[in-house]
PDB file of C-alpha atoms in Angstrom:
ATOM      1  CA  UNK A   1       3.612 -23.594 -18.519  1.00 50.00           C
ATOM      2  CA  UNK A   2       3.973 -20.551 -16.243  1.00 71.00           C
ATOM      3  CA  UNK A   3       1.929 -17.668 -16.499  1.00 79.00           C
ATOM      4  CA  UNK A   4       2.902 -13.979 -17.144  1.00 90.00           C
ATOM      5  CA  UNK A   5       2.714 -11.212 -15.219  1.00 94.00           C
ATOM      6  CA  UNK A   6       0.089  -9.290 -18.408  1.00 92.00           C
ATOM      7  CA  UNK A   7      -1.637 -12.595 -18.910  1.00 91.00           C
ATOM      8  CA  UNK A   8      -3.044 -12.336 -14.809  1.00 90.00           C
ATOM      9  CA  UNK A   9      -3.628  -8.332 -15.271  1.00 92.00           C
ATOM     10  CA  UNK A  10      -0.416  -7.566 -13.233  1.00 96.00           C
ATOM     11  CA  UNK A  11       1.768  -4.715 -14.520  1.00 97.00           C
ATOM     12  CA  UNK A  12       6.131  -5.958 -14.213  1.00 97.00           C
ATOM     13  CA  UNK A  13       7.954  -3.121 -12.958  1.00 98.00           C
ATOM     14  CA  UNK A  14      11.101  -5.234 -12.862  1.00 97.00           C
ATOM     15  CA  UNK A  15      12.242  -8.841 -12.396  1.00 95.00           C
ATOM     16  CA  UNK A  16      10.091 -10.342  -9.671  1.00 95.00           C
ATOM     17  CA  UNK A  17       8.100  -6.988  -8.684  1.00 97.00           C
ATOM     18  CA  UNK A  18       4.735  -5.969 -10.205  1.00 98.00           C
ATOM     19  CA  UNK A  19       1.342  -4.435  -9.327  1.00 98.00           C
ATOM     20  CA  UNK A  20      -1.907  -4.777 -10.453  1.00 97.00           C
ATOM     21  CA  UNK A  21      -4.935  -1.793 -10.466  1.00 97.00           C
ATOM     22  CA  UNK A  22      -8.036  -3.192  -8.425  1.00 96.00           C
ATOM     23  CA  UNK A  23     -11.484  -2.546  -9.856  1.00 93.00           C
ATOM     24  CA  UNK A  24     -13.694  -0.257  -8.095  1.00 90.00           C
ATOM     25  CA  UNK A  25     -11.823   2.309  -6.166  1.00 94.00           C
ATOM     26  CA  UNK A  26      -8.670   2.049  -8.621  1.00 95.00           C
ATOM     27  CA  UNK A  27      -6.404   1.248  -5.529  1.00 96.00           C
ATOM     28  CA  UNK A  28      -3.155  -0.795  -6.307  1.00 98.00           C
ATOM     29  CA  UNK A  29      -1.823  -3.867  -5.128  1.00 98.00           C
ATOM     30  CA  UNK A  30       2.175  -4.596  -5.305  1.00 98.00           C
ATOM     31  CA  UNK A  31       4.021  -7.482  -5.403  1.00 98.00           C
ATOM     32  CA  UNK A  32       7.277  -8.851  -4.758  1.00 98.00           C
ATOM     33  CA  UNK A  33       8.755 -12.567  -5.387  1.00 97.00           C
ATOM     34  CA  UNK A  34      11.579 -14.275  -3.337  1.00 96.00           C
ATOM     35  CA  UNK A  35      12.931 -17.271  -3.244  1.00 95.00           C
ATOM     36  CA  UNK A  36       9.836 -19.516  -1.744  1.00 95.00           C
ATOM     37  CA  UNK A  37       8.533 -16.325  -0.903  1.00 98.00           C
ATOM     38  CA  UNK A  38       6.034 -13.669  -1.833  1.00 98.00           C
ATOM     39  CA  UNK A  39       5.768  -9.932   0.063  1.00 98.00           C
ATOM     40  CA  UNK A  40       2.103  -8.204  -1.348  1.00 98.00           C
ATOM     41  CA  UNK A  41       1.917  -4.365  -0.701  1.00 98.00           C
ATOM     42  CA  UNK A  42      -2.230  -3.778   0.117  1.00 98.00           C
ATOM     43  CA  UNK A  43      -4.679  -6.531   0.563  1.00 98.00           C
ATOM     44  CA  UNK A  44      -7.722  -5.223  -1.615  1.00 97.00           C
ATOM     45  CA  UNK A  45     -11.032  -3.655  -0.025  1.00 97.00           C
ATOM     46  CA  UNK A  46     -13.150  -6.847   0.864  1.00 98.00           C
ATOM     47  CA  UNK A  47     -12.479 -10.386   1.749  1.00 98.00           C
ATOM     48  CA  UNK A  48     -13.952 -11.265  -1.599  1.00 98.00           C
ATOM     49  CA  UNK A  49     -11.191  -9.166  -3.165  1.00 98.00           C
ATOM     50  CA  UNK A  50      -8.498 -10.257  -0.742  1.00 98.00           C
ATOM     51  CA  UNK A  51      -9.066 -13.853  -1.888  1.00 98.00           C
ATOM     52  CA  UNK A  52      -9.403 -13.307  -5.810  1.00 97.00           C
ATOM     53  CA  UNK A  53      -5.908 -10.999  -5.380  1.00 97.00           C
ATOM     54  CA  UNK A  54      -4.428 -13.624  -3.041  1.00 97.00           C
ATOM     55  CA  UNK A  55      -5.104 -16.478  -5.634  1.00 96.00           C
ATOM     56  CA  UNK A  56      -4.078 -14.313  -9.106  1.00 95.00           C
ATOM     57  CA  UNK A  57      -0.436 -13.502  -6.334  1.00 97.00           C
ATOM     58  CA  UNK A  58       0.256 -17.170  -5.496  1.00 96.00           C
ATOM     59  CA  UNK A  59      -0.169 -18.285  -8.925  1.00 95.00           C
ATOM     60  CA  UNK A  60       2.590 -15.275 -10.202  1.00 95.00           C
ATOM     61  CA  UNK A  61       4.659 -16.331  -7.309  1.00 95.00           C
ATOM     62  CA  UNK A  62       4.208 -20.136  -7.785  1.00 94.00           C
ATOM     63  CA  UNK A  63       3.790 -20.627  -4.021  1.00 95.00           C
ATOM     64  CA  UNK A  64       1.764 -18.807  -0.940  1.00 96.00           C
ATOM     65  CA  UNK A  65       1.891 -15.427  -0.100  1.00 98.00           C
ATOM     66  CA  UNK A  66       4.272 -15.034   2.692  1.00 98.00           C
ATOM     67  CA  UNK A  67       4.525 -11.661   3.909  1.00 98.00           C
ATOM     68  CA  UNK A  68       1.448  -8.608   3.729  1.00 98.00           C
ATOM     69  CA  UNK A  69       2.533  -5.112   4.137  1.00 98.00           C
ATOM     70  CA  UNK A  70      -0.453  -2.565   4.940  1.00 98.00           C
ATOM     71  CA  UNK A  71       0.789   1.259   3.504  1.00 98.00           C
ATOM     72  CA  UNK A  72      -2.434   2.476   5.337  1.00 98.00           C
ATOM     73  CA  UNK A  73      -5.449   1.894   7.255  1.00 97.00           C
ATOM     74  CA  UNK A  74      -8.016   3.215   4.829  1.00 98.00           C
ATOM     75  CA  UNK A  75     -10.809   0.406   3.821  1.00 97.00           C
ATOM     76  CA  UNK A  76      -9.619  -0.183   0.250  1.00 97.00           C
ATOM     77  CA  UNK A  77      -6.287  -1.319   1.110  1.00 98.00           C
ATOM     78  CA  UNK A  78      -6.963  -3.262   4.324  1.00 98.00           C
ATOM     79  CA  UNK A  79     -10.159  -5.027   4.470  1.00 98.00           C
ATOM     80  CA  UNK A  80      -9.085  -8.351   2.414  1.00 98.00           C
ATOM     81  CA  UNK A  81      -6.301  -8.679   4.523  1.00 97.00           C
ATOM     82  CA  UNK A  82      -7.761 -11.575   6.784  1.00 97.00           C
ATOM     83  CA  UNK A  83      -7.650 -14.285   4.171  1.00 97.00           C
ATOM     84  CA  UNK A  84      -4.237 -13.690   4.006  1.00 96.00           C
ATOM     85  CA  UNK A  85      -3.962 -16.648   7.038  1.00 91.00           C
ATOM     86  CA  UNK A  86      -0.147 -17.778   7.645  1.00 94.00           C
ATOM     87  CA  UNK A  87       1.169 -14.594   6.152  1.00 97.00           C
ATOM     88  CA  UNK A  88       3.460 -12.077   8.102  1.00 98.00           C
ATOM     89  CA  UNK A  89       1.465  -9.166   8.340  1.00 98.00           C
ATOM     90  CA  UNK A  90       3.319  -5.426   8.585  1.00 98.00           C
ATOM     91  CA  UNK A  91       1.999  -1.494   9.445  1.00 98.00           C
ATOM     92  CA  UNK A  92       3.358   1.297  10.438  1.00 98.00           C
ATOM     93  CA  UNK A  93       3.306   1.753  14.355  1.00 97.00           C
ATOM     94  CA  UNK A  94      -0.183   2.856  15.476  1.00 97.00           C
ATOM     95  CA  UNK A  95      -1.941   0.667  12.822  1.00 97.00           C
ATOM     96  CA  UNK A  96      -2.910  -1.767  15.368  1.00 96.00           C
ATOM     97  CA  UNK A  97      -4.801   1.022  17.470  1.00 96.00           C
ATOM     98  CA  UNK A  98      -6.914   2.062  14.723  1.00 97.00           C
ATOM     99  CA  UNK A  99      -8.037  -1.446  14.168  1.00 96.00           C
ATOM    100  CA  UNK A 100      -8.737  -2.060  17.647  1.00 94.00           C
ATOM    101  CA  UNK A 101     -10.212   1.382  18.402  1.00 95.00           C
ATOM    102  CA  UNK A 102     -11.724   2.648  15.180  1.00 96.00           C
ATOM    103  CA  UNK A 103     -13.794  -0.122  13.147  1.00 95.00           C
ATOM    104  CA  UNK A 104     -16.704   1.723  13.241  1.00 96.00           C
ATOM    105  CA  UNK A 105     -15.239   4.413  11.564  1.00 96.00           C
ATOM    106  CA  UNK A 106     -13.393   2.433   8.660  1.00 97.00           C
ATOM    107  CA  UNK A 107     -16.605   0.364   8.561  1.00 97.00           C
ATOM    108  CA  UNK A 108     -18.586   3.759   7.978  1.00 97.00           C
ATOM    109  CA  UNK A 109     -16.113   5.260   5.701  1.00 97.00           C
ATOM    110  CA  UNK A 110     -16.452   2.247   3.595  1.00 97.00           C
ATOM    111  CA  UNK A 111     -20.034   2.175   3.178  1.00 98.00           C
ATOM    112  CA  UNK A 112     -20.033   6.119   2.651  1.00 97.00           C
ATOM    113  CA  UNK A 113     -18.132   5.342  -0.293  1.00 96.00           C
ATOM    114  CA  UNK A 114     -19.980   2.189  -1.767  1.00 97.00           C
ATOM    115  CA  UNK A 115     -19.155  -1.171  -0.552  1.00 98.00           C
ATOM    116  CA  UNK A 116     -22.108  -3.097   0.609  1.00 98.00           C
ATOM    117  CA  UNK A 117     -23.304  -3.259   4.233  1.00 98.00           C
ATOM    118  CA  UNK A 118     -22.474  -7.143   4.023  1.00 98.00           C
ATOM    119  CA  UNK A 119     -19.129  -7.120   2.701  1.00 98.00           C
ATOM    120  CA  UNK A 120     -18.122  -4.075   4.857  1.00 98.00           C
ATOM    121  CA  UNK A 121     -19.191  -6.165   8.367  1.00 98.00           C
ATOM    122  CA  UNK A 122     -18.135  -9.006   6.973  1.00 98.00           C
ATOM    123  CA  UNK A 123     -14.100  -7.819   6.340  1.00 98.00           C
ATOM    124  CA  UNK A 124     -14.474  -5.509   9.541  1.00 97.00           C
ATOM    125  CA  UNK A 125     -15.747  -8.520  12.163  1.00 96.00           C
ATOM    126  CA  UNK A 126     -12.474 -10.464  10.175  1.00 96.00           C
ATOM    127  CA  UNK A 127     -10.038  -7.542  10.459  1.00 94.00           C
ATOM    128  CA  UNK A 128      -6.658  -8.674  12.682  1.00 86.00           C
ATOM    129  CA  UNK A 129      -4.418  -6.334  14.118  1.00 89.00           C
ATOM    130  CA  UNK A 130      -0.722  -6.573  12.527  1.00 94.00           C
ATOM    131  CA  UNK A 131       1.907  -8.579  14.007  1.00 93.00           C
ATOM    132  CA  UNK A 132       4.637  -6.487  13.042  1.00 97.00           C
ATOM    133  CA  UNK A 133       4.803  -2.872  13.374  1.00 98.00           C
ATOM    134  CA  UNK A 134       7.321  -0.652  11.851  1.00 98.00           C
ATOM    135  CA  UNK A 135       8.269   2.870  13.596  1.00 96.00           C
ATOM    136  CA  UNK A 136      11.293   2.901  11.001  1.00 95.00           C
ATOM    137  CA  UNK A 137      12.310   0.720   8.777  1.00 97.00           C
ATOM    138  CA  UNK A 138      12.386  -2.852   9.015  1.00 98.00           C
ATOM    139  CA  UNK A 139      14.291  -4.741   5.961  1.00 98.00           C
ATOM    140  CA  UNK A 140      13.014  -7.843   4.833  1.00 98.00           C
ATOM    141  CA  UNK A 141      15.098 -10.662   3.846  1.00 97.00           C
ATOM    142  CA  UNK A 142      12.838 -12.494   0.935  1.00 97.00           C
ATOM    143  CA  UNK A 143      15.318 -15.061  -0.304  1.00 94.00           C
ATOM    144  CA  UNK A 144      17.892 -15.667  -2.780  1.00 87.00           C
ATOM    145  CA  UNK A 145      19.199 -11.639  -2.507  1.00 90.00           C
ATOM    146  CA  UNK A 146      15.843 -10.319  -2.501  1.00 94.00           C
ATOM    147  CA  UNK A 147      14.635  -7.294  -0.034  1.00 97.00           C
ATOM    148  CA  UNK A 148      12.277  -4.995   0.403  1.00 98.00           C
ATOM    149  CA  UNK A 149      12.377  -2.100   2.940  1.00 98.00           C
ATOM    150  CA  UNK A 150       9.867  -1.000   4.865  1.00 98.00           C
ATOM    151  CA  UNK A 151       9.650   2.641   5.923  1.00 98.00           C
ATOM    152  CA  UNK A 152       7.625   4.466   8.100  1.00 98.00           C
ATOM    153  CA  UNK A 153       7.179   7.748   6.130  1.00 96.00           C
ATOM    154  CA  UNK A 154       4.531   9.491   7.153  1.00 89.00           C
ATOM    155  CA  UNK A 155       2.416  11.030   8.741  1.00 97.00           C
ATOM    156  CA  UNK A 156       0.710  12.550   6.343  1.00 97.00           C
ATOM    157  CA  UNK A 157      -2.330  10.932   3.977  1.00 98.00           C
ATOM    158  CA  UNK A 158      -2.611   9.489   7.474  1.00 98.00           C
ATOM    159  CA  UNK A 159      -1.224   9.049  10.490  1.00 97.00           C
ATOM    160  CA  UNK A 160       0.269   5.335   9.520  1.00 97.00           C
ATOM    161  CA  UNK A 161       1.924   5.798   6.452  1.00 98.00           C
ATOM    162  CA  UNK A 162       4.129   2.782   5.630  1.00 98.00           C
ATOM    163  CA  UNK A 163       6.067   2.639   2.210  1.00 98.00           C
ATOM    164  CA  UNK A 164       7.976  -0.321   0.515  1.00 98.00           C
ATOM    165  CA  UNK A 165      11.504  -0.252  -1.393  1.00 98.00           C
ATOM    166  CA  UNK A 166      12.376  -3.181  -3.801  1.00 98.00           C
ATOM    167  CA  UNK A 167      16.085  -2.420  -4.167  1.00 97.00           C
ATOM    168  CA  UNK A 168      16.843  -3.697  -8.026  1.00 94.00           C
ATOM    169  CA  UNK A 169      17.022  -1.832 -11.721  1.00 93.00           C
ATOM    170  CA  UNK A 170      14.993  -0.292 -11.386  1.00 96.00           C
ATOM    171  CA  UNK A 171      14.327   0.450  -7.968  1.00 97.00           C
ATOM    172  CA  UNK A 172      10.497   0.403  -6.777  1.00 98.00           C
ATOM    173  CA  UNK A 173       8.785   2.025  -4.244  1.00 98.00           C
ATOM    174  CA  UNK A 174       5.172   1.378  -3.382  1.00 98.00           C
ATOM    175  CA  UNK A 175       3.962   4.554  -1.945  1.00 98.00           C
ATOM    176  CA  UNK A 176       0.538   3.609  -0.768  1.00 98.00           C
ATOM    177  CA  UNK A 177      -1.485   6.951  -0.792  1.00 98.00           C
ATOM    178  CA  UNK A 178       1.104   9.584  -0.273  1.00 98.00           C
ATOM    179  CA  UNK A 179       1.207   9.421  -3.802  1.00 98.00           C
ATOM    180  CA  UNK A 180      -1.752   9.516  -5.923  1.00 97.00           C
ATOM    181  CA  UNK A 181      -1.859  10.273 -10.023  1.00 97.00           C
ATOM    182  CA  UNK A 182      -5.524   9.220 -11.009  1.00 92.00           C
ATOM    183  CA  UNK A 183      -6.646  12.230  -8.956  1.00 89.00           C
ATOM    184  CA  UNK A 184      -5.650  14.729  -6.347  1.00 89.00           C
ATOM    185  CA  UNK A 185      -4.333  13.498  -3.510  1.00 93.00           C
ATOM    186  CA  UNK A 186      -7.176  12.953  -0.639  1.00 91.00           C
ATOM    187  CA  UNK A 187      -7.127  14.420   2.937  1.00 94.00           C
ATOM    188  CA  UNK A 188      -9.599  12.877   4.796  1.00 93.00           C
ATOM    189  CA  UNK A 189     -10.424  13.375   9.075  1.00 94.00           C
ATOM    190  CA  UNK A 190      -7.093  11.660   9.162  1.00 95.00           C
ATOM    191  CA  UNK A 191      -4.230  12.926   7.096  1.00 97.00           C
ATOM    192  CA  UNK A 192      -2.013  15.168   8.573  1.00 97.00           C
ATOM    193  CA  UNK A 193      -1.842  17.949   6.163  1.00 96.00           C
ATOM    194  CA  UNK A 194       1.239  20.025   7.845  1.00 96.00           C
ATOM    195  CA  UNK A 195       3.960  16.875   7.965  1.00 97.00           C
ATOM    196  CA  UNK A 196       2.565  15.119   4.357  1.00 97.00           C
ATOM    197  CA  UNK A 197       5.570  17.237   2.123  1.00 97.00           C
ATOM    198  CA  UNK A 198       8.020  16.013   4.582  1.00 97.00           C
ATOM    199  CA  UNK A 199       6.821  12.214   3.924  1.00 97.00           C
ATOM    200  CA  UNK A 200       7.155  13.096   0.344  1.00 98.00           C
ATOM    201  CA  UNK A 201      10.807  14.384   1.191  1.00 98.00           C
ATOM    202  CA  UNK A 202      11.686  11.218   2.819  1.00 97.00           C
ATOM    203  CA  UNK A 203      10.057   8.773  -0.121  1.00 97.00           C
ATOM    204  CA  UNK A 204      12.216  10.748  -2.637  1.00 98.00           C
ATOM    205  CA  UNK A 205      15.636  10.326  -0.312  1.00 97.00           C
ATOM    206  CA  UNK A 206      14.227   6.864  -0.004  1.00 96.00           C
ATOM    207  CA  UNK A 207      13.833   5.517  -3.662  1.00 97.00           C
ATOM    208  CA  UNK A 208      16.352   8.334  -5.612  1.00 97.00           C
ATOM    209  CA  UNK A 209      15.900   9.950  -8.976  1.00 97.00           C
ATOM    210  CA  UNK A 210      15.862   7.265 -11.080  1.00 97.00           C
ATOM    211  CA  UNK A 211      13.289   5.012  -8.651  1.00 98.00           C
ATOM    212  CA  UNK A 212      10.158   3.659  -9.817  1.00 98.00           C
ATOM    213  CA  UNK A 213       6.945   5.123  -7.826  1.00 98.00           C
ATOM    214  CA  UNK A 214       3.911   3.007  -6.963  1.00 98.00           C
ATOM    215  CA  UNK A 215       0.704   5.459  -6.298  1.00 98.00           C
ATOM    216  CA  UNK A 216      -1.433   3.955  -4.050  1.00 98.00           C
ATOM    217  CA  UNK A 217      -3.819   5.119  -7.473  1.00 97.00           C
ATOM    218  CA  UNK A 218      -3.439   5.669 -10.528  1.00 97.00           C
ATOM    219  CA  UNK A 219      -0.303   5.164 -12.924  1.00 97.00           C
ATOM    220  CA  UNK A 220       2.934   4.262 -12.004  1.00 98.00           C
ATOM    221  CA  UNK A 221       5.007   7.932 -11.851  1.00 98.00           C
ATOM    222  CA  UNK A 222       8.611   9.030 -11.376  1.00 98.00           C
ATOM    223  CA  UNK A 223      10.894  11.300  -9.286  1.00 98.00           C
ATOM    224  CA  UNK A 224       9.861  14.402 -10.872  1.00 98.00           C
ATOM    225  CA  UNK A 225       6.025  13.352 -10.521  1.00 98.00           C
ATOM    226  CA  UNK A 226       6.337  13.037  -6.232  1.00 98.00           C
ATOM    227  CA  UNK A 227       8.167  16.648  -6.465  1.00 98.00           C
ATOM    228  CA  UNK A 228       5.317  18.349  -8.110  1.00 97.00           C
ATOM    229  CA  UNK A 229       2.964  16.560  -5.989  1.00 97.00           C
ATOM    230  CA  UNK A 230       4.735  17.256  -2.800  1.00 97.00           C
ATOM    231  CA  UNK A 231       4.954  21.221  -3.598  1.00 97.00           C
ATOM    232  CA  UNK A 232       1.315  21.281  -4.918  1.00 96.00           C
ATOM    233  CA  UNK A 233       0.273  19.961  -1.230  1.00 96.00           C
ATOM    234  CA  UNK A 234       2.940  22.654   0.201  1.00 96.00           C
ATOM    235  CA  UNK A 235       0.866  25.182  -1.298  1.00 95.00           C
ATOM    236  CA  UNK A 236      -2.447  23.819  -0.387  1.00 93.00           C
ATOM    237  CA  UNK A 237      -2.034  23.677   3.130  1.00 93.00           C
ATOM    238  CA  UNK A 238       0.126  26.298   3.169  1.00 91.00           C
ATOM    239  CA  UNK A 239       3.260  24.465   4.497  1.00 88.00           C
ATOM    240  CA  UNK A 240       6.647  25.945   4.534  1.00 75.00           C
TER     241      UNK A 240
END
């Protein structure tokens, strides 16, 4: 007998498309089933993570997970993403140059915020640069009439911002950390504070009114949600 989406700790957003809130840092994990496929939005913040999420994915998709789409290049999203072996991996353009150029600073930033020494070299010495990068949008073809779209958004939480529409009823788009509701949205050494409203601008003519969106933390929000959030950072950085 099959499992549910509740009975794993997944949340269903709509046939086939779910997410799940990771311990720890709160960050989310998205996924979408095909037809002898499986597309998971965020890989978790360790390899330990990355293979608990990878197992709890492949036994709601009833098969391996086929396809990995990073939103961002921030520790708790991308460091399990190298026991995701055989999958397609996706970024946004410029992903690939932070991973070759810039471990010691995700490697810091992790450990400044908690994860152990160990696991932080550990997923850091494992971390792969993307096969595929997206510079704007690249639609995925999962099987049996399933798609997801993936947009290059930003910048703005950073400089690789990478979002994901599952067309459907609803529609759902994973936002990655453009969007967050658990707290106020975070602007590290790397956002790019004068072009993140924009990004917002272009999820909400992505995904509509009536869309589903995914924070990269925190609840699951709507339309009206992103357009508070987008004119709140407006008037914090004092964009026009």
């Amino acid at each position: 007998m099959s499992v549910t989406w509740e009975e794993l700790g997944w949340e269903r957003l709509a046939a086939g498309v779910g997410r799940c809130r990771l311990p720890g840092w709160d960050c989310t994990a998205g996924l979408v089933v095909g037809e002898g496929t499986a597309l998971l939005v965020d890989a978790g913040s360790s390899l330990a993570e990355g293979a608990r999420l990878r197992a709890r994915a492949e036994e709601l998709a009833g098969g391996r997970v086929t396809h990995l789409a990073l939103t961002h290049p921030h520790f708790d999203h991308v460091f399990g993403a190298a026991v995701f072996a055989g999958a397609e991996v996706y970024g946004a353009v410029g992903l690939d140059a932070v991973f070759a150029f810039e471990r010691a600073e995700l490697r810091l930033d992790a450990v400044r915020n908690g994860l152990p020494v160990a696991d932080a070299d550990e997923a850091v010495d494992a971390l792969v640069t993307p096969r595929h990068l997206v510079s704007g949008e690249w639609t995925l073809d999962l099987g049996d009439g399933r798609q997801a779209l993936l947009a290059n958004v930003g910048p703005g939480h950073t400089a690789h911002d990478l979002a994901v529409l599952v067309p459907g009823s609803p529609e759902v788009v994973f936002c990655g950390d453009l969007v967050e509701e658990s707290g106020e949205p975070q602007a590290g050494p790397d956002a790019v504070p004068a072009r993140w409203p924009d990004a917002l601008d272009r999820l909400l003519a992505l995904g509509g009114e009536d869309a589903v969106y995914v924070p990269g933390h925190g609840a699951v929000v709507d339309a009206a949600f992103v357009r508070r959030q987008r004119d709140e950072l407006a008037a914090r950085f004092d964009v026009i």
